[in-house]
Short mmCIF file of C-alpha atoms in Angstrom, two decimals:
data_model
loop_
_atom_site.label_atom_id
_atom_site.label_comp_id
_atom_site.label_asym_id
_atom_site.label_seq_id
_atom_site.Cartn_x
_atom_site.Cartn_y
_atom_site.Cartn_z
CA UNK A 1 -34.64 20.70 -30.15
CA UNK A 2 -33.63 20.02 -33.51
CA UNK A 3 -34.22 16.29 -35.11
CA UNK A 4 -31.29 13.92 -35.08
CA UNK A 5 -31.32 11.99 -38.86
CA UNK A 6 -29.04 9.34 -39.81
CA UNK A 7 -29.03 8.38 -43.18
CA UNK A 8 -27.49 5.16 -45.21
CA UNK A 9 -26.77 4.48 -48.83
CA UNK A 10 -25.28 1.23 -50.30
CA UNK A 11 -27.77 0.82 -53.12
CA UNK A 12 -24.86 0.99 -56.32
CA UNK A 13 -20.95 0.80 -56.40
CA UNK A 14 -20.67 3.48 -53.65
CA UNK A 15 -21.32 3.78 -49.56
CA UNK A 16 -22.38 6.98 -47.95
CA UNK A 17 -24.15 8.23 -45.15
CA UNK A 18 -25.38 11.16 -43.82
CA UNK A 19 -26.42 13.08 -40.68
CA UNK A 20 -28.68 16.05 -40.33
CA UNK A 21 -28.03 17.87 -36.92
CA UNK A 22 -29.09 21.18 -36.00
CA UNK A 23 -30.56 21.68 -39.56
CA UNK A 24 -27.13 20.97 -41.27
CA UNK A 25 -26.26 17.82 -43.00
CA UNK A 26 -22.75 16.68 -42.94
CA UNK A 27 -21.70 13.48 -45.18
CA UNK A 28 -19.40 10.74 -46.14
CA UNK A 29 -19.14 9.22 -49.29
CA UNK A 30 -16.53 6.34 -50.59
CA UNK A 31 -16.68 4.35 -54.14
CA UNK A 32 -16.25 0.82 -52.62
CA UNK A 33 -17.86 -1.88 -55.14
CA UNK A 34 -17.99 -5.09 -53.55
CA UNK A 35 -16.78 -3.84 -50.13
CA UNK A 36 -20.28 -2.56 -48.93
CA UNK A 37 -20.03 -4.71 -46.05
CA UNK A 38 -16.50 -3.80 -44.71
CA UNK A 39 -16.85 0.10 -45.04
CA UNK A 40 -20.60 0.63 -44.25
CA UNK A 41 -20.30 0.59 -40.37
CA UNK A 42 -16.90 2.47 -39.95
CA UNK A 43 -18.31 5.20 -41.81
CA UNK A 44 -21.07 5.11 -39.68
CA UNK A 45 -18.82 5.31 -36.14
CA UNK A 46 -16.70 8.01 -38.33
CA UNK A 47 -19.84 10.63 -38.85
CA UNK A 48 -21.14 10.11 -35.42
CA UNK A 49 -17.72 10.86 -33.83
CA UNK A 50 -16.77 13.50 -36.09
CA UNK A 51 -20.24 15.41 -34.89
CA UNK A 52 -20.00 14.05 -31.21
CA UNK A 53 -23.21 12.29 -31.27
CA UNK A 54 -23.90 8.75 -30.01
CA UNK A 55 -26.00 6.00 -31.53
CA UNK A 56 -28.45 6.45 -28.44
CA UNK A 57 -28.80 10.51 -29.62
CA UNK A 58 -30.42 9.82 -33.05
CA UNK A 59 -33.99 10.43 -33.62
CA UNK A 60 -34.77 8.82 -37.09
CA UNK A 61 -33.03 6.12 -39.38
CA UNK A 62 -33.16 6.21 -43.31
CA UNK A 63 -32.04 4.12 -45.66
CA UNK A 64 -31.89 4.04 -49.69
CA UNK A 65 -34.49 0.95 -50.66
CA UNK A 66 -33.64 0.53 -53.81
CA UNK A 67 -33.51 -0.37 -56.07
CA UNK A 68 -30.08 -1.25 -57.15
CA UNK A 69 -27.52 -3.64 -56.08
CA UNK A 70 -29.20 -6.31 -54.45
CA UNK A 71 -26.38 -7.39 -51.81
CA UNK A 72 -25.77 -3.34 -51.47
CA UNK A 73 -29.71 -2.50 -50.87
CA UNK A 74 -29.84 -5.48 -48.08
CA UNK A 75 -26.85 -4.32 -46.31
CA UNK A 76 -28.39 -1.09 -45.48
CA UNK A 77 -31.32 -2.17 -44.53
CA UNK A 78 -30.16 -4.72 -42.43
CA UNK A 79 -28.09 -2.15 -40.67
CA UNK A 80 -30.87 0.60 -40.40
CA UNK A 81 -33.50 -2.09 -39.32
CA UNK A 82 -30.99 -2.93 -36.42
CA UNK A 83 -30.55 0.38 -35.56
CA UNK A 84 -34.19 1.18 -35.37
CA UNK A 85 -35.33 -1.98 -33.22
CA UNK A 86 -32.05 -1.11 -30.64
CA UNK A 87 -32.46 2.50 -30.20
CA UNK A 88 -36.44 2.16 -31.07
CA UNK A 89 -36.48 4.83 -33.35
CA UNK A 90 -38.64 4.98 -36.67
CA UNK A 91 -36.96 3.91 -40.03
CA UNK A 92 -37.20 5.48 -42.82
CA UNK A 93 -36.98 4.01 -47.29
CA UNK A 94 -36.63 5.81 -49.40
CA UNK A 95 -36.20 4.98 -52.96
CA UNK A 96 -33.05 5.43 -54.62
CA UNK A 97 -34.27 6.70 -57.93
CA UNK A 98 -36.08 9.18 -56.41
CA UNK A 99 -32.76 10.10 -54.37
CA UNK A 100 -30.87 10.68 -57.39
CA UNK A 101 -33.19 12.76 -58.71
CA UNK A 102 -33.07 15.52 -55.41
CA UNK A 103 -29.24 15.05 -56.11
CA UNK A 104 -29.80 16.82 -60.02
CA UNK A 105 -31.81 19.15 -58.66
CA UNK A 106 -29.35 20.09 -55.73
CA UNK A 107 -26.24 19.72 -58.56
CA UNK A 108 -28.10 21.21 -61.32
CA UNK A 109 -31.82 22.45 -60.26
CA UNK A 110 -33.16 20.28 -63.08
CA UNK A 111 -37.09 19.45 -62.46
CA UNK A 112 -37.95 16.93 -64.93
CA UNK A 113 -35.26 13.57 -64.31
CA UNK A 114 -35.15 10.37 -66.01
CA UNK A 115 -33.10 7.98 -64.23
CA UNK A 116 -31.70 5.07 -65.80
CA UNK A 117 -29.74 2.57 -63.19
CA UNK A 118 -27.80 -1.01 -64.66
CA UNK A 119 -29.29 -4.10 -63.62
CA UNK A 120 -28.82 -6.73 -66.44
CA UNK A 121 -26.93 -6.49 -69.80
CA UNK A 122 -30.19 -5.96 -71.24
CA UNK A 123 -32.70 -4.23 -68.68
CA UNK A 124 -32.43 -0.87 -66.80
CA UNK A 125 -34.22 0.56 -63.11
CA UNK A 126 -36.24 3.45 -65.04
CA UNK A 127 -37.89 6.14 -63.76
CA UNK A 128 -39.30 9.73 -64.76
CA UNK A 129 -39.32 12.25 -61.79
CA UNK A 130 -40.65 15.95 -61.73
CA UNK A 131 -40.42 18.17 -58.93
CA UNK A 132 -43.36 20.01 -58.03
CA UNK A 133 -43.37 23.59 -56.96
CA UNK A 134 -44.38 22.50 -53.57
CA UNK A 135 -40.38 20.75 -53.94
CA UNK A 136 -41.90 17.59 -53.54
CA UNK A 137 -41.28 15.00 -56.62
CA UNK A 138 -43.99 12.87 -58.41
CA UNK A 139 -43.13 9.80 -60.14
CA UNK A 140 -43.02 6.68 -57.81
CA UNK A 141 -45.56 5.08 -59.88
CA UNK A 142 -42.67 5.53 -63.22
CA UNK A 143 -40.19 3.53 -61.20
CA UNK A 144 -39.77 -0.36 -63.39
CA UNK A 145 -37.07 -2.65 -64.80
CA UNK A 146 -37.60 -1.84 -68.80
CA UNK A 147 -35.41 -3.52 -71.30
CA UNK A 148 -32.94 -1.05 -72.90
CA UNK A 149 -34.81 -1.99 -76.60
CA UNK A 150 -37.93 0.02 -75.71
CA UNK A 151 -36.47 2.63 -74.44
CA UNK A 152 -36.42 4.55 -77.79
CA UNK A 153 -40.17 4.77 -77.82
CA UNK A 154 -40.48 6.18 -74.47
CA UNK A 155 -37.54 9.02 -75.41
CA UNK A 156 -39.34 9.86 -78.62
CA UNK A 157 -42.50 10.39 -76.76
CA UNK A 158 -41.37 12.87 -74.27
CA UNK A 159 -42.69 16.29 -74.45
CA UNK A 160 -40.14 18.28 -72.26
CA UNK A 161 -36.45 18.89 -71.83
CA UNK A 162 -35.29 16.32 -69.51
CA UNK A 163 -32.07 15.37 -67.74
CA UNK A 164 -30.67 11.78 -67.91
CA UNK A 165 -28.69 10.99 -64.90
CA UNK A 166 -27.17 7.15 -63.99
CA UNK A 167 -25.06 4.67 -65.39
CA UNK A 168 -27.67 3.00 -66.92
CA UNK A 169 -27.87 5.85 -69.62
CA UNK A 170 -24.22 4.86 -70.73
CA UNK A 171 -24.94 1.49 -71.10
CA UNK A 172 -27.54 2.46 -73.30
CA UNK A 173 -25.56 4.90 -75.71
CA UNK A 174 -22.77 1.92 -75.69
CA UNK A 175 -25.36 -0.54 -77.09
CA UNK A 176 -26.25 2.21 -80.06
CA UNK A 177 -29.66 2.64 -79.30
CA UNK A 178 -30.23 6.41 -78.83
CA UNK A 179 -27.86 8.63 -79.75
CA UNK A 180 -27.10 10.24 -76.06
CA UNK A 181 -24.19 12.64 -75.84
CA UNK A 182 -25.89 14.65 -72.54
CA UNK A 183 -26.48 12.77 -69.30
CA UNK A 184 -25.17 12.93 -66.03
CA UNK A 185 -23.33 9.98 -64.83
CA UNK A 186 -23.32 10.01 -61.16
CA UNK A 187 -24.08 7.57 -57.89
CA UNK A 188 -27.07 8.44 -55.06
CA UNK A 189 -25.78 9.94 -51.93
CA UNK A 190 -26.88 9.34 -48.45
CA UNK A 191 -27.42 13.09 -47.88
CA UNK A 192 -29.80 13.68 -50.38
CA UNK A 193 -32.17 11.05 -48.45
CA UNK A 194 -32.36 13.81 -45.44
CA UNK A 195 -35.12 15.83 -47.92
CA UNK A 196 -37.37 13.13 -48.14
CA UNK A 197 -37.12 12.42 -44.65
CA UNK A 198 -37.74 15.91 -43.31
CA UNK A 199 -41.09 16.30 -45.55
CA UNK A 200 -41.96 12.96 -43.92
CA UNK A 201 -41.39 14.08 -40.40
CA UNK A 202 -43.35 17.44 -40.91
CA UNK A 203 -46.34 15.16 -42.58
CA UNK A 204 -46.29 12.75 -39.80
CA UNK A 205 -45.89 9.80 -42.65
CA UNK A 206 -43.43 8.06 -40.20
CA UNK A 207 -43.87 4.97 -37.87
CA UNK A 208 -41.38 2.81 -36.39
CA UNK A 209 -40.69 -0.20 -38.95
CA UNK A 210 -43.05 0.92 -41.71
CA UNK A 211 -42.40 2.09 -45.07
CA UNK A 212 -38.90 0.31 -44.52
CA UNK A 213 -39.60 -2.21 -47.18
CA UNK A 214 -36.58 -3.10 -49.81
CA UNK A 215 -37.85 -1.81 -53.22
CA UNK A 216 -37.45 -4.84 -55.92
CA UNK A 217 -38.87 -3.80 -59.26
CA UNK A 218 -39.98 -6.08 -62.43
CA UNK A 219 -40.47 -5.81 -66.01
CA UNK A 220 -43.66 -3.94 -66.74
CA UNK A 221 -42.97 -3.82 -70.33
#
């Protein structure tokens, strides 16, 4: 019997979620800002009753960890956590840099993604992700809060052609630092957590309220 996935973004200025049933994922996706709170469970009740399935049917709960908006990233996990200890499922993080990048490769089928989030004026979420041919991605360790000043030296040092996706990368071309013309601006969508979630399942990297930690990041520059 197929796995029953729901899955829960709120990490940025949008709210989506996502269920995999019967190896198909169907999603929901609304720009809401501020309003994480408000939309976040009807759009829940709205995917579950649109595929006839019932909170007591799922198998697995995911959630983007970050990071992002703080308010956004705790919302989602407070809602996934409560799922998980009611139905006594597992839960499921996954970080939401790395779930932009599996949405350029299923927009674009770009490998090597640098992803550039806002979080101050001056500092972006930063990270450089490559998907192996094994269509895992590498790059976990790249995820940090950088200030946008340095991140000309880490552009001029990079050796292949890679895609920018996230807001952060406008930010940066409207401060004049790099002259960026090229980058994909785009938010992190709930179904492109079911990947990561599926490899986890088929590893057996899963247990109920592990690996469900909210991802904060610092300056390591």
């Amino acid at each position: 019997m197929s796995k029953i996935i729901l899955a829960i973004d709120s990490s940025i200025d949008c709210c989506s979620v996502a269920l995999y049933k019967n190896k198909k994922i169907f999603s929901i996706s609304e720009i809401c800002k501020k309003k994480h709170t408000i939309q976040i469970l009807p759009m829940i009740q709205k995917i579950l009753n649109q595929n006839q399935i019932t909170c007591k049917e799922l198998n697995y709960i995911s959630f983007s960890k970050g990071p992002g908006n703080f308010t956004g990233i705790r919302i989602a996990a407070s809602v996934a956590h409560s799922l998980s200890i009611s139905l006594k499922i597992p839960i499921i993080a996954i970080s939401t840099l790395a779930i932009m990048a599996e949405k350029a490769w299923r927009k674009y089928k770009k490998k090597y993604i640098i992803v550039a989030i806002n979080a101050k004026k001056t500092e972006v979420y930063w990270a450089k992700y490559i998907r192996t041919s094994q269509s895992t991605w590498i790059g976990e360790d790249t995820e940090s809060l950088i200030n946008i000043n340095l991140i000309k030296n880490q552009i001029n040092n990079l050796k292949k052609n890679w895609t920018f996706i996230g807001n952060g990368w406008e930010n940066i071309k409207n401060q004049n630092i790099l002259d960026i013309n090229k980058f994909k601006f785009f938010f992190p969508n709930a179904k492109d957590i079911i990947p990561f979630v599926l490899l986890k399942i088929k590893t057996l990297q899963i247990s109920c309220l592990k690996n469900s930690q909210i991802n904060y990041l610092y300056n390591n520059f």
